[in-house]
Backbone as a chain_set.jsonl record, in Angstrom:
{"seq": "MHDAQYVDIYFFQYYISIAKKKKAKKNTKKNIVKMNITQHIYAQEINERVGYAQLEFLKDGQYISRQKMTQDKIRIGRDYRNDIVIKDLTVSRRQCLIMKKDDKFVLRNFSENNVTCLNDQIIKNKAEIKYGDIVRMGRVTFKFVDISELV", "coords": {"N": [[60.559, 152.339, 101.54], [62.369, 151.749, 103.752], [61.62, 149.294, 106.149], [61.941, 149.543, 108.777], [61.556, 151.231, 111.938], [61.361, 154.82, 112.523], [63.991, 156.609, 114.031], [65.096, 159.016, 116.425], [65.989, 162.244, 115.077], [69.213, 162.667, 113.955], [72.076, 164.679, 114.451], [74.635, 165.92, 112.618], [77.902, 167.233, 112.351], [79.979, 168.609, 110.027], [83.244, 169.39, 109.113], [84.796, 171.372, 106.853], [87.664, 171.985, 105.054], [88.927, 174.745, 103.398], [91.077, 175.709, 100.933], [92.981, 178.578, 100.384], [94.861, 180.566, 98.262], [97.46, 182.835, 98.753], [98.243, 185.767, 97.005], [100.723, 187.062, 97.043], [102.469, 185.313, 98.339], [103.504, 181.924, 98.033], [102.39, 180.184, 99.738], [99.781, 178.198, 101.218], [96.704, 178.878, 102.729], [94.451, 177.667, 105.074], [91.046, 177.788, 105.679], [88.611, 176.954, 108.029], [85.436, 175.741, 107.584], [82.388, 175.458, 109.107], [79.767, 173.212, 108.827], [76.432, 172.406, 109.317], [74.588, 169.504, 109.205], [71.58, 167.939, 109.018], [69.949, 164.878, 109.313], [67.626, 162.182, 108.726], [67.715, 159.087, 110.325], [67.275, 155.685, 110.046], [66.393, 152.955, 112.223], [67.552, 150.544, 111.404], [69.75, 151.429, 109.903], [71.3, 152.588, 111.901], [71.954, 150.35, 113.404], [73.568, 149.02, 111.564], [75.711, 150.743, 111.509], [76.587, 150.769, 114.15], [76.88, 148.1, 115.142], [76.659, 144.48, 114.898], [75.523, 142.514, 116.55], [74.699, 141.691, 119.946], [76.186, 140.532, 122.905], [75.006, 139.057, 125.739], [76.157, 138.567, 128.821], [76.289, 136.091, 131.414], [77.125, 134.813, 134.63], [77.169, 131.998, 136.536], [74.392, 132.237, 136.564], [73.983, 134.911, 137.145], [73.731, 138.247, 135.974], [76.354, 139.711, 134.109], [77.558, 141.448, 132.06], [77.069, 143.39, 129.001], [78.143, 143.076, 125.69], [78.938, 144.581, 122.661], [79.041, 143.358, 119.36], [81.092, 144.53, 117.132], [82.695, 144.121, 114.998], [83.785, 141.978, 112.275], [84.904, 139.625, 113.22], [85.178, 138.182, 116.398], [87.03, 137.423, 119.167], [86.946, 135.278, 121.956], [87.896, 134.653, 125.28], [90.151, 133.764, 128.022], [92.648, 134.954, 127.813], [94.454, 138.04, 127.569], [94.716, 139.049, 125.004], [92.449, 138.571, 123.572], [89.334, 139.698, 122.098], [87.094, 139.864, 123.728], [87.567, 139.478, 127.031], [87.479, 137.048, 129.482], [87.656, 136.596, 132.787], [87.884, 133.898, 134.173], [88.512, 130.711, 135.416], [87.268, 128.498, 134.323], [87.051, 128.986, 131.711], [88.83, 128.794, 128.695], [92.092, 130.023, 127.577], [92.048, 130.694, 124.855], [89.091, 130.467, 123.925], [86.779, 130.596, 122.102], [85.486, 131.747, 118.894], [83.556, 134.158, 117.243], [82.276, 134.756, 114.123], [81.254, 136.819, 111.415], [79.893, 135.825, 108.47], [79.069, 136.407, 105.305], [75.659, 136.678, 105.451], [75.404, 135.341, 107.788], [76.249, 134.048, 111.064], [79.009, 132.478, 112.596], [80.013, 130.209, 115.06], [82.969, 129.259, 116.444], [84.829, 126.768, 117.993], [87.753, 126.727, 119.979], [88.882, 125.519, 122.123], [90.125, 122.597, 123.717], [90.072, 121.534, 126.211], [88.152, 122.924, 127.845], [84.834, 122.883, 127.222], [82.775, 124.313, 124.621], [79.479, 125.138, 124.425], [76.567, 125.212, 122.437], [73.371, 126.093, 122.757], [73.095, 123.962, 124.606], [74.403, 121.912, 123.253], [77.419, 120.331, 122.57], [80.065, 121.931, 120.924], [82.181, 120.794, 118.568], [83.874, 121.656, 116.462], [82.872, 123.885, 114.615], [79.843, 125.863, 114.354], [76.733, 127.172, 113.124], [75.523, 130.174, 114.471], [72.663, 131.712, 115.813], [70.417, 134.515, 116.305], [69.255, 134.792, 119.604], [70.27, 132.407, 120.468], [71.945, 130.423, 122.983], [75.085, 130.403, 124.447], [77.462, 128.486, 126.145], [80.295, 128.464, 128.204], [82.126, 126.826, 130.313], [81.445, 128.108, 133.486], [80.38, 130.383, 132.511], [77.968, 132.071, 130.585], [76.442, 133.228, 127.584], [73.988, 135.129, 125.809], [73.109, 135.405, 122.451], [72.202, 138.2, 120.883], [70.064, 139.995, 118.695], [70.859, 143.156, 117.644], [69.044, 145.03, 116.744], [66.719, 144.522, 118.086], [67.012, 145.858, 120.399], [66.727, 148.528, 119.93]], "CA": [[61.988, 152.15, 101.381], [62.809, 150.981, 104.91], [60.519, 148.806, 106.956], [62.3, 149.787, 110.17], [60.944, 152.432, 112.48], [62.183, 156.017, 112.609], [64.655, 156.924, 115.284], [65.244, 160.463, 116.495], [66.841, 162.877, 114.072], [70.587, 162.823, 114.415], [72.668, 165.927, 114.012], [76.042, 165.719, 112.305], [78.651, 168.423, 111.983], [81.114, 168.331, 109.157], [84.175, 170.495, 108.982], [85.403, 171.348, 105.527], [88.74, 172.965, 104.957], [89.004, 175.385, 102.087], [92.421, 176.266, 100.744], [93.059, 179.832, 99.637], [96.244, 180.943, 97.99], [97.784, 184.254, 98.796], [98.882, 186.16, 95.747], [102.115, 187.433, 97.24], [103.254, 184.167, 98.764], [103.095, 180.647, 97.45], [101.826, 179.362, 100.815], [98.329, 178.049, 101.215], [96.074, 179.113, 104.019], [93.199, 176.922, 105.134], [89.978, 178.246, 106.555], [87.703, 175.872, 108.391], [84.037, 176.13, 107.478], [81.558, 174.513, 109.838], [78.462, 173.013, 108.191], [75.54, 171.531, 110.075], [73.746, 168.701, 108.328], [70.63, 167.138, 109.778], [69.364, 163.847, 108.472], [66.882, 161.127, 109.405], [68.386, 157.798, 110.278], [66.406, 154.593, 110.444], [66.979, 152.047, 113.216], [68.387, 149.566, 110.703], [71.006, 152.078, 109.543], [72.082, 152.748, 113.128], [72.484, 149.029, 113.735], [74.659, 148.723, 110.647], [76.855, 151.575, 111.87], [77.019, 150.484, 115.512], [77.319, 146.728, 115.308], [75.831, 143.408, 114.358], [74.819, 141.778, 117.589], [75.132, 141.977, 121.303], [76.348, 139.346, 123.728], [74.595, 139.319, 127.117], [76.9, 137.592, 129.619], [75.865, 135.678, 132.749], [78.032, 133.876, 135.302], [76.403, 131.314, 137.584], [73.025, 132.756, 136.529], [73.952, 136.341, 137.466], [74.106, 139.14, 134.878], [77.684, 140.316, 134.216], [77.69, 142.613, 131.184], [76.694, 143.295, 127.59], [79.226, 143.458, 124.787], [78.505, 144.681, 121.265], [79.912, 142.791, 118.328], [81.216, 145.631, 116.179], [83.609, 143.74, 113.921], [83.408, 140.715, 111.642], [85.401, 138.513, 114.038], [85.365, 138.537, 117.793], [87.643, 136.306, 119.899], [86.535, 135.24, 123.359], [88.714, 133.757, 126.091], [90.763, 134.296, 129.23], [93.872, 135.683, 127.464], [94.249, 139.477, 127.376], [94.746, 139.393, 123.58], [91.122, 138.354, 123.0], [88.472, 140.879, 122.01], [86.341, 139.82, 124.979], [88.373, 138.743, 128.007], [86.681, 136.521, 130.584], [88.545, 136.195, 133.883], [87.304, 132.752, 134.866], [89.341, 129.542, 135.114], [86.507, 127.504, 133.56], [87.134, 129.438, 130.314], [90.199, 128.652, 128.168], [92.743, 131.248, 127.1], [91.429, 130.909, 123.538], [87.908, 129.611, 124.03], [85.994, 130.504, 120.87], [85.468, 132.872, 117.959], [82.307, 134.366, 116.505], [82.577, 135.536, 112.921], [80.161, 137.095, 110.485], [80.238, 135.348, 107.139], [77.908, 136.775, 104.493], [74.582, 137.113, 106.344], [75.321, 134.366, 108.873], [77.273, 134.083, 112.093], [79.561, 131.153, 112.876], [80.693, 130.045, 116.338], [84.046, 128.279, 116.282], [85.447, 126.377, 119.254], [89.203, 126.53, 119.943], [89.311, 124.845, 123.34], [90.001, 121.142, 123.815], [89.85, 121.2, 127.618], [86.898, 123.518, 128.306], [83.916, 122.789, 126.085], [81.876, 125.396, 124.238], [78.17, 124.554, 124.101], [75.585, 126.065, 121.774], [72.049, 125.549, 123.099], [73.353, 122.693, 125.316], [75.064, 120.94, 122.372], [78.864, 120.583, 122.538], [80.597, 122.296, 119.608], [83.505, 120.184, 118.349], [84.651, 122.528, 115.594], [82.136, 125.129, 114.414], [78.406, 125.74, 114.122], [76.071, 128.447, 112.871], [74.872, 130.743, 115.65], [71.549, 132.581, 115.42], [69.925, 135.383, 117.369], [68.501, 134.082, 120.625], [71.006, 131.218, 120.907], [72.663, 130.493, 124.256], [76.419, 129.797, 124.383], [78.01, 128.255, 127.477], [81.722, 128.149, 128.309], [82.344, 126.655, 131.747], [80.38, 128.723, 134.291], [79.974, 131.628, 131.852], [76.974, 131.886, 129.535], [75.953, 134.45, 126.961], [72.904, 135.045, 124.834], [73.43, 136.117, 121.217], [71.012, 139.025, 120.704], [69.994, 140.909, 117.552], [70.972, 144.507, 118.186], [67.87, 145.827, 116.364], [65.687, 144.301, 119.098], [67.291, 146.745, 121.522], [66.474, 149.927, 119.552]], "C": [[62.557, 151.303, 102.513], [61.584, 150.51, 105.667], [60.8, 148.991, 108.444], [61.668, 151.088, 110.64], [61.927, 153.598, 112.464], [62.817, 156.106, 113.979], [64.813, 158.434, 115.283], [66.163, 160.984, 115.406], [68.224, 163.068, 114.681], [71.202, 164.044, 113.755], [74.156, 165.7, 113.815], [76.678, 167.06, 111.963], [79.841, 167.991, 111.146], [81.97, 169.589, 109.084], [84.879, 170.346, 107.643], [86.505, 172.395, 105.504], [88.821, 173.459, 103.519], [90.374, 176.041, 101.974], [92.332, 177.537, 99.913], [94.53, 180.166, 99.444], [96.388, 182.453, 98.121], [98.522, 184.603, 97.522], [100.368, 186.431, 95.938], [102.983, 186.228, 97.593], [102.693, 182.905, 98.133], [102.477, 179.717, 98.506], [100.317, 179.234, 100.647], [97.819, 178.246, 102.632], [94.733, 178.386, 104.004], [92.251, 177.582, 106.122], [89.061, 177.058, 106.822], [86.276, 176.416, 108.35], [83.208, 175.05, 108.162], [80.193, 174.437, 109.161], [77.65, 172.061, 109.059], [74.624, 170.807, 109.104], [72.864, 167.835, 109.213], [70.027, 166.112, 108.848], [68.614, 162.842, 109.335], [67.662, 159.834, 109.264], [67.405, 156.747, 110.781], [67.137, 153.673, 111.413], [67.916, 151.043, 112.563], [69.742, 150.163, 110.341], [71.899, 152.265, 110.763], [72.714, 151.42, 113.508], [73.656, 148.676, 112.844], [75.902, 149.518, 111.004], [77.437, 151.172, 113.22], [77.562, 149.075, 115.667], [76.308, 145.734, 114.795], [74.94, 142.798, 115.425], [75.353, 142.212, 118.943], [75.189, 140.664, 122.064], [75.996, 139.728, 125.163], [75.174, 138.214, 128.001], [76.29, 137.375, 131.002], [76.937, 134.755, 133.323], [77.282, 133.309, 136.494], [74.99, 131.893, 137.698], [72.89, 134.236, 136.829], [74.448, 137.166, 136.281], [75.486, 139.739, 135.137], [77.744, 141.589, 133.388], [77.114, 142.327, 129.809], [77.87, 143.783, 126.764], [78.679, 143.492, 123.367], [79.531, 144.042, 120.354], [79.978, 143.828, 117.218], [82.181, 145.331, 115.042], [83.215, 142.368, 113.4], [83.859, 139.489, 112.419], [85.587, 139.007, 115.457], [85.854, 137.294, 118.541], [87.283, 136.413, 121.377], [87.418, 134.241, 124.102], [89.306, 134.469, 127.284], [91.993, 135.155, 128.945], [93.559, 137.154, 127.153], [94.227, 139.888, 125.908], [93.409, 139.154, 122.882], [90.347, 139.662, 122.941], [87.583, 140.993, 123.244], [87.109, 138.906, 125.923], [87.473, 138.341, 129.17], [87.635, 135.971, 131.634], [87.876, 135.099, 134.707], [88.087, 131.514, 134.446], [88.595, 128.436, 134.374], [86.451, 127.855, 132.075], [88.591, 129.337, 129.876], [90.768, 129.997, 127.743], [92.19, 131.66, 125.739], [90.221, 129.983, 123.477], [87.182, 129.468, 122.693], [86.085, 131.8, 120.065], [84.07, 132.942, 117.366], [82.669, 135.212, 115.306], [81.336, 135.667, 112.061], [80.64, 136.694, 109.108], [79.0, 135.504, 106.276], [76.82, 137.295, 105.435], [74.409, 136.175, 107.528], [76.444, 134.601, 109.87], [77.704, 132.654, 112.391], [80.278, 131.199, 114.22], [81.719, 128.939, 116.16], [84.701, 128.026, 117.629], [86.95, 126.186, 119.059], [89.687, 125.659, 121.094], [89.109, 123.337, 123.259], [89.642, 120.732, 125.243], [88.499, 121.688, 128.137], [85.936, 123.589, 127.123], [83.149, 124.089, 125.869], [80.579, 124.737, 123.802], [77.276, 125.61, 123.467], [74.231, 125.415, 121.991], [72.17, 124.131, 123.673], [73.909, 121.581, 124.431], [76.55, 121.291, 122.304], [79.3, 120.848, 121.101], [81.995, 121.697, 119.49], [84.397, 121.122, 117.548], [83.946, 123.872, 115.418], [80.671, 124.83, 114.131], [77.839, 127.125, 113.847], [75.376, 128.895, 114.153], [73.827, 131.739, 115.167], [71.132, 133.427, 116.608], [69.04, 134.588, 118.321], [69.206, 132.843, 121.148], [71.755, 131.493, 122.214], [73.979, 129.733, 124.112], [76.935, 129.669, 125.814], [79.464, 127.832, 127.366], [82.027, 128.041, 129.795], [81.165, 127.209, 132.528], [79.843, 129.993, 133.664], [79.053, 131.305, 130.68], [76.704, 133.232, 128.886], [74.85, 134.136, 125.973], [73.283, 135.926, 123.658], [72.172, 136.868, 120.789], [71.142, 139.906, 119.471], [69.958, 142.324, 118.097], [69.76, 145.364, 117.829], [66.715, 145.616, 117.334], [65.832, 145.282, 120.249], [66.976, 148.193, 121.216], [65.022, 150.246, 119.752]], "O": [[63.159, 150.257, 102.266], [60.614, 151.255, 105.809], [59.972, 148.626, 109.279], [61.294, 151.938, 109.832], [63.142, 153.411, 112.403], [62.214, 155.709, 114.977], [64.675, 159.067, 114.236], [67.005, 160.256, 114.881], [68.363, 163.573, 115.795], [70.867, 164.385, 112.62], [74.857, 165.325, 114.754], [76.042, 167.917, 111.35], [80.606, 167.107, 111.533], [81.458, 170.705, 109.003], [85.48, 169.312, 107.35], [86.296, 173.546, 105.887], [88.787, 172.681, 102.566], [90.767, 176.835, 102.828], [91.685, 177.564, 98.866], [95.333, 180.054, 100.37], [95.548, 183.226, 97.661], [99.331, 183.819, 97.024], [101.181, 186.069, 95.087], [104.135, 186.157, 97.165], [101.524, 182.856, 97.749], [102.088, 178.592, 98.192], [99.673, 180.068, 100.011], [98.447, 177.821, 103.602], [93.976, 178.481, 103.038], [92.621, 177.89, 107.255], [88.781, 176.261, 105.926], [85.955, 177.415, 108.994], [83.317, 173.869, 107.831], [79.54, 175.458, 108.944], [78.152, 171.019, 109.482], [73.962, 171.434, 108.276], [73.359, 167.087, 110.057], [69.638, 166.433, 107.725], [68.917, 162.668, 110.515], [68.203, 159.534, 108.2], [66.783, 156.918, 111.829], [68.367, 153.623, 111.417], [68.968, 150.728, 113.118], [70.768, 149.492, 110.455], [73.117, 152.116, 110.671], [73.883, 151.373, 113.893], [74.636, 148.094, 113.31], [77.022, 149.037, 110.829], [78.651, 151.229, 113.412], [78.615, 148.887, 116.275], [75.234, 146.104, 114.319], [73.745, 142.594, 115.214], [76.309, 142.979, 119.057], [74.338, 139.792, 121.884], [76.617, 140.622, 125.739], [74.734, 137.066, 127.938], [75.843, 138.31, 131.666], [77.578, 134.005, 132.586], [76.817, 134.052, 137.358], [74.457, 132.023, 138.799], [71.783, 134.772, 136.772], [75.456, 136.83, 135.659], [75.766, 140.215, 136.237], [77.953, 142.678, 133.924], [76.726, 141.203, 129.49], [78.511, 144.779, 127.098], [78.031, 142.544, 122.923], [80.738, 144.174, 120.559], [79.028, 143.986, 116.451], [82.454, 146.199, 114.213], [82.404, 141.674, 114.014], [83.258, 138.422, 112.291], [86.089, 140.108, 115.689], [85.191, 136.257, 118.552], [87.313, 137.493, 121.966], [87.66, 133.132, 123.624], [89.006, 135.636, 127.535], [92.345, 136.006, 129.763], [92.532, 137.467, 126.552], [93.759, 140.982, 125.593], [93.257, 139.504, 121.711], [90.667, 140.617, 123.649], [87.347, 142.093, 123.746], [87.281, 137.717, 125.654], [86.793, 139.177, 129.766], [88.339, 134.991, 131.39], [87.367, 135.348, 135.8], [88.303, 131.289, 133.255], [89.227, 127.521, 133.846], [85.875, 127.115, 131.277], [89.488, 129.753, 130.609], [90.04, 130.974, 127.571], [91.901, 132.834, 125.505], [90.328, 128.842, 123.026], [86.99, 128.354, 122.204], [86.672, 132.793, 120.496], [83.473, 131.92, 117.028], [83.295, 136.263, 115.445], [80.497, 134.769, 111.986], [81.674, 137.168, 108.637], [77.998, 134.82, 106.486], [77.051, 138.27, 106.15], [73.379, 136.209, 108.201], [77.444, 135.255, 109.573], [76.883, 131.739, 112.434], [81.056, 132.116, 114.487], [81.382, 127.82, 115.775], [85.085, 128.966, 118.325], [87.377, 125.559, 118.089], [90.791, 125.118, 121.039], [88.072, 122.857, 122.801], [88.99, 119.71, 125.459], [87.783, 120.938, 128.8], [86.202, 124.279, 126.14], [82.909, 124.856, 126.802], [80.575, 123.882, 122.916], [77.238, 126.757, 123.911], [73.965, 124.327, 121.481], [71.44, 123.223, 123.274], [73.885, 120.416, 124.828], [76.9, 122.434, 122.009], [78.959, 120.101, 120.184], [82.893, 122.067, 120.246], [85.548, 121.354, 117.918], [84.362, 124.877, 115.993], [80.301, 123.725, 113.732], [78.397, 128.131, 114.285], [74.726, 128.1, 114.833], [74.067, 132.51, 114.238], [71.442, 133.114, 117.758], [68.186, 133.811, 117.894], [68.792, 132.28, 122.162], [72.141, 132.624, 122.508], [73.994, 128.57, 123.707], [76.86, 130.614, 126.598], [79.826, 126.973, 126.562], [82.171, 129.061, 130.47], [80.019, 126.837, 132.276], [78.944, 130.623, 134.221], [79.316, 130.397, 129.892], [76.733, 134.264, 129.557], [74.782, 133.053, 125.391], [73.725, 137.06, 123.841], [71.188, 136.251, 120.38], [72.196, 140.493, 119.226], [69.109, 142.649, 118.926], [69.468, 146.33, 118.534], [65.813, 146.452, 117.399], [64.88, 145.512, 120.995], [66.954, 149.02, 122.127], [64.595, 151.371, 119.494]]}, "num_chains": 1, "name": "protein.A"}
């Protein structure tokens, strides 16, 4: 069924509320019933629940952080309204966007002043980004990593 490896068994707790009516009053009273459900989850399923990819950031060759891409669109730039905020003047306020479209990822450049490079090629408008690709924005670089490689 799945070609991915097994991951530890995960334990989920579900709380179900059951409504009971009192005969004398028209009010409803809810009792909470706790049910424990244990299920096997494959690595692929966890990746689908957690996120699509991970961005590994470097600045001047030094590791900064890792950020998971957990939504279909992720905006990157210096402005606080971006999903990933980079406090570096070599990065524009609205530098770029990564979006998941069908089974592909697209890198879109918004900056005219500070270039966005994909594998050392300047992106004028947009380009497909693949796992393992290197994106550079000024002095900041990130690697686009498949999250299943990390499990």
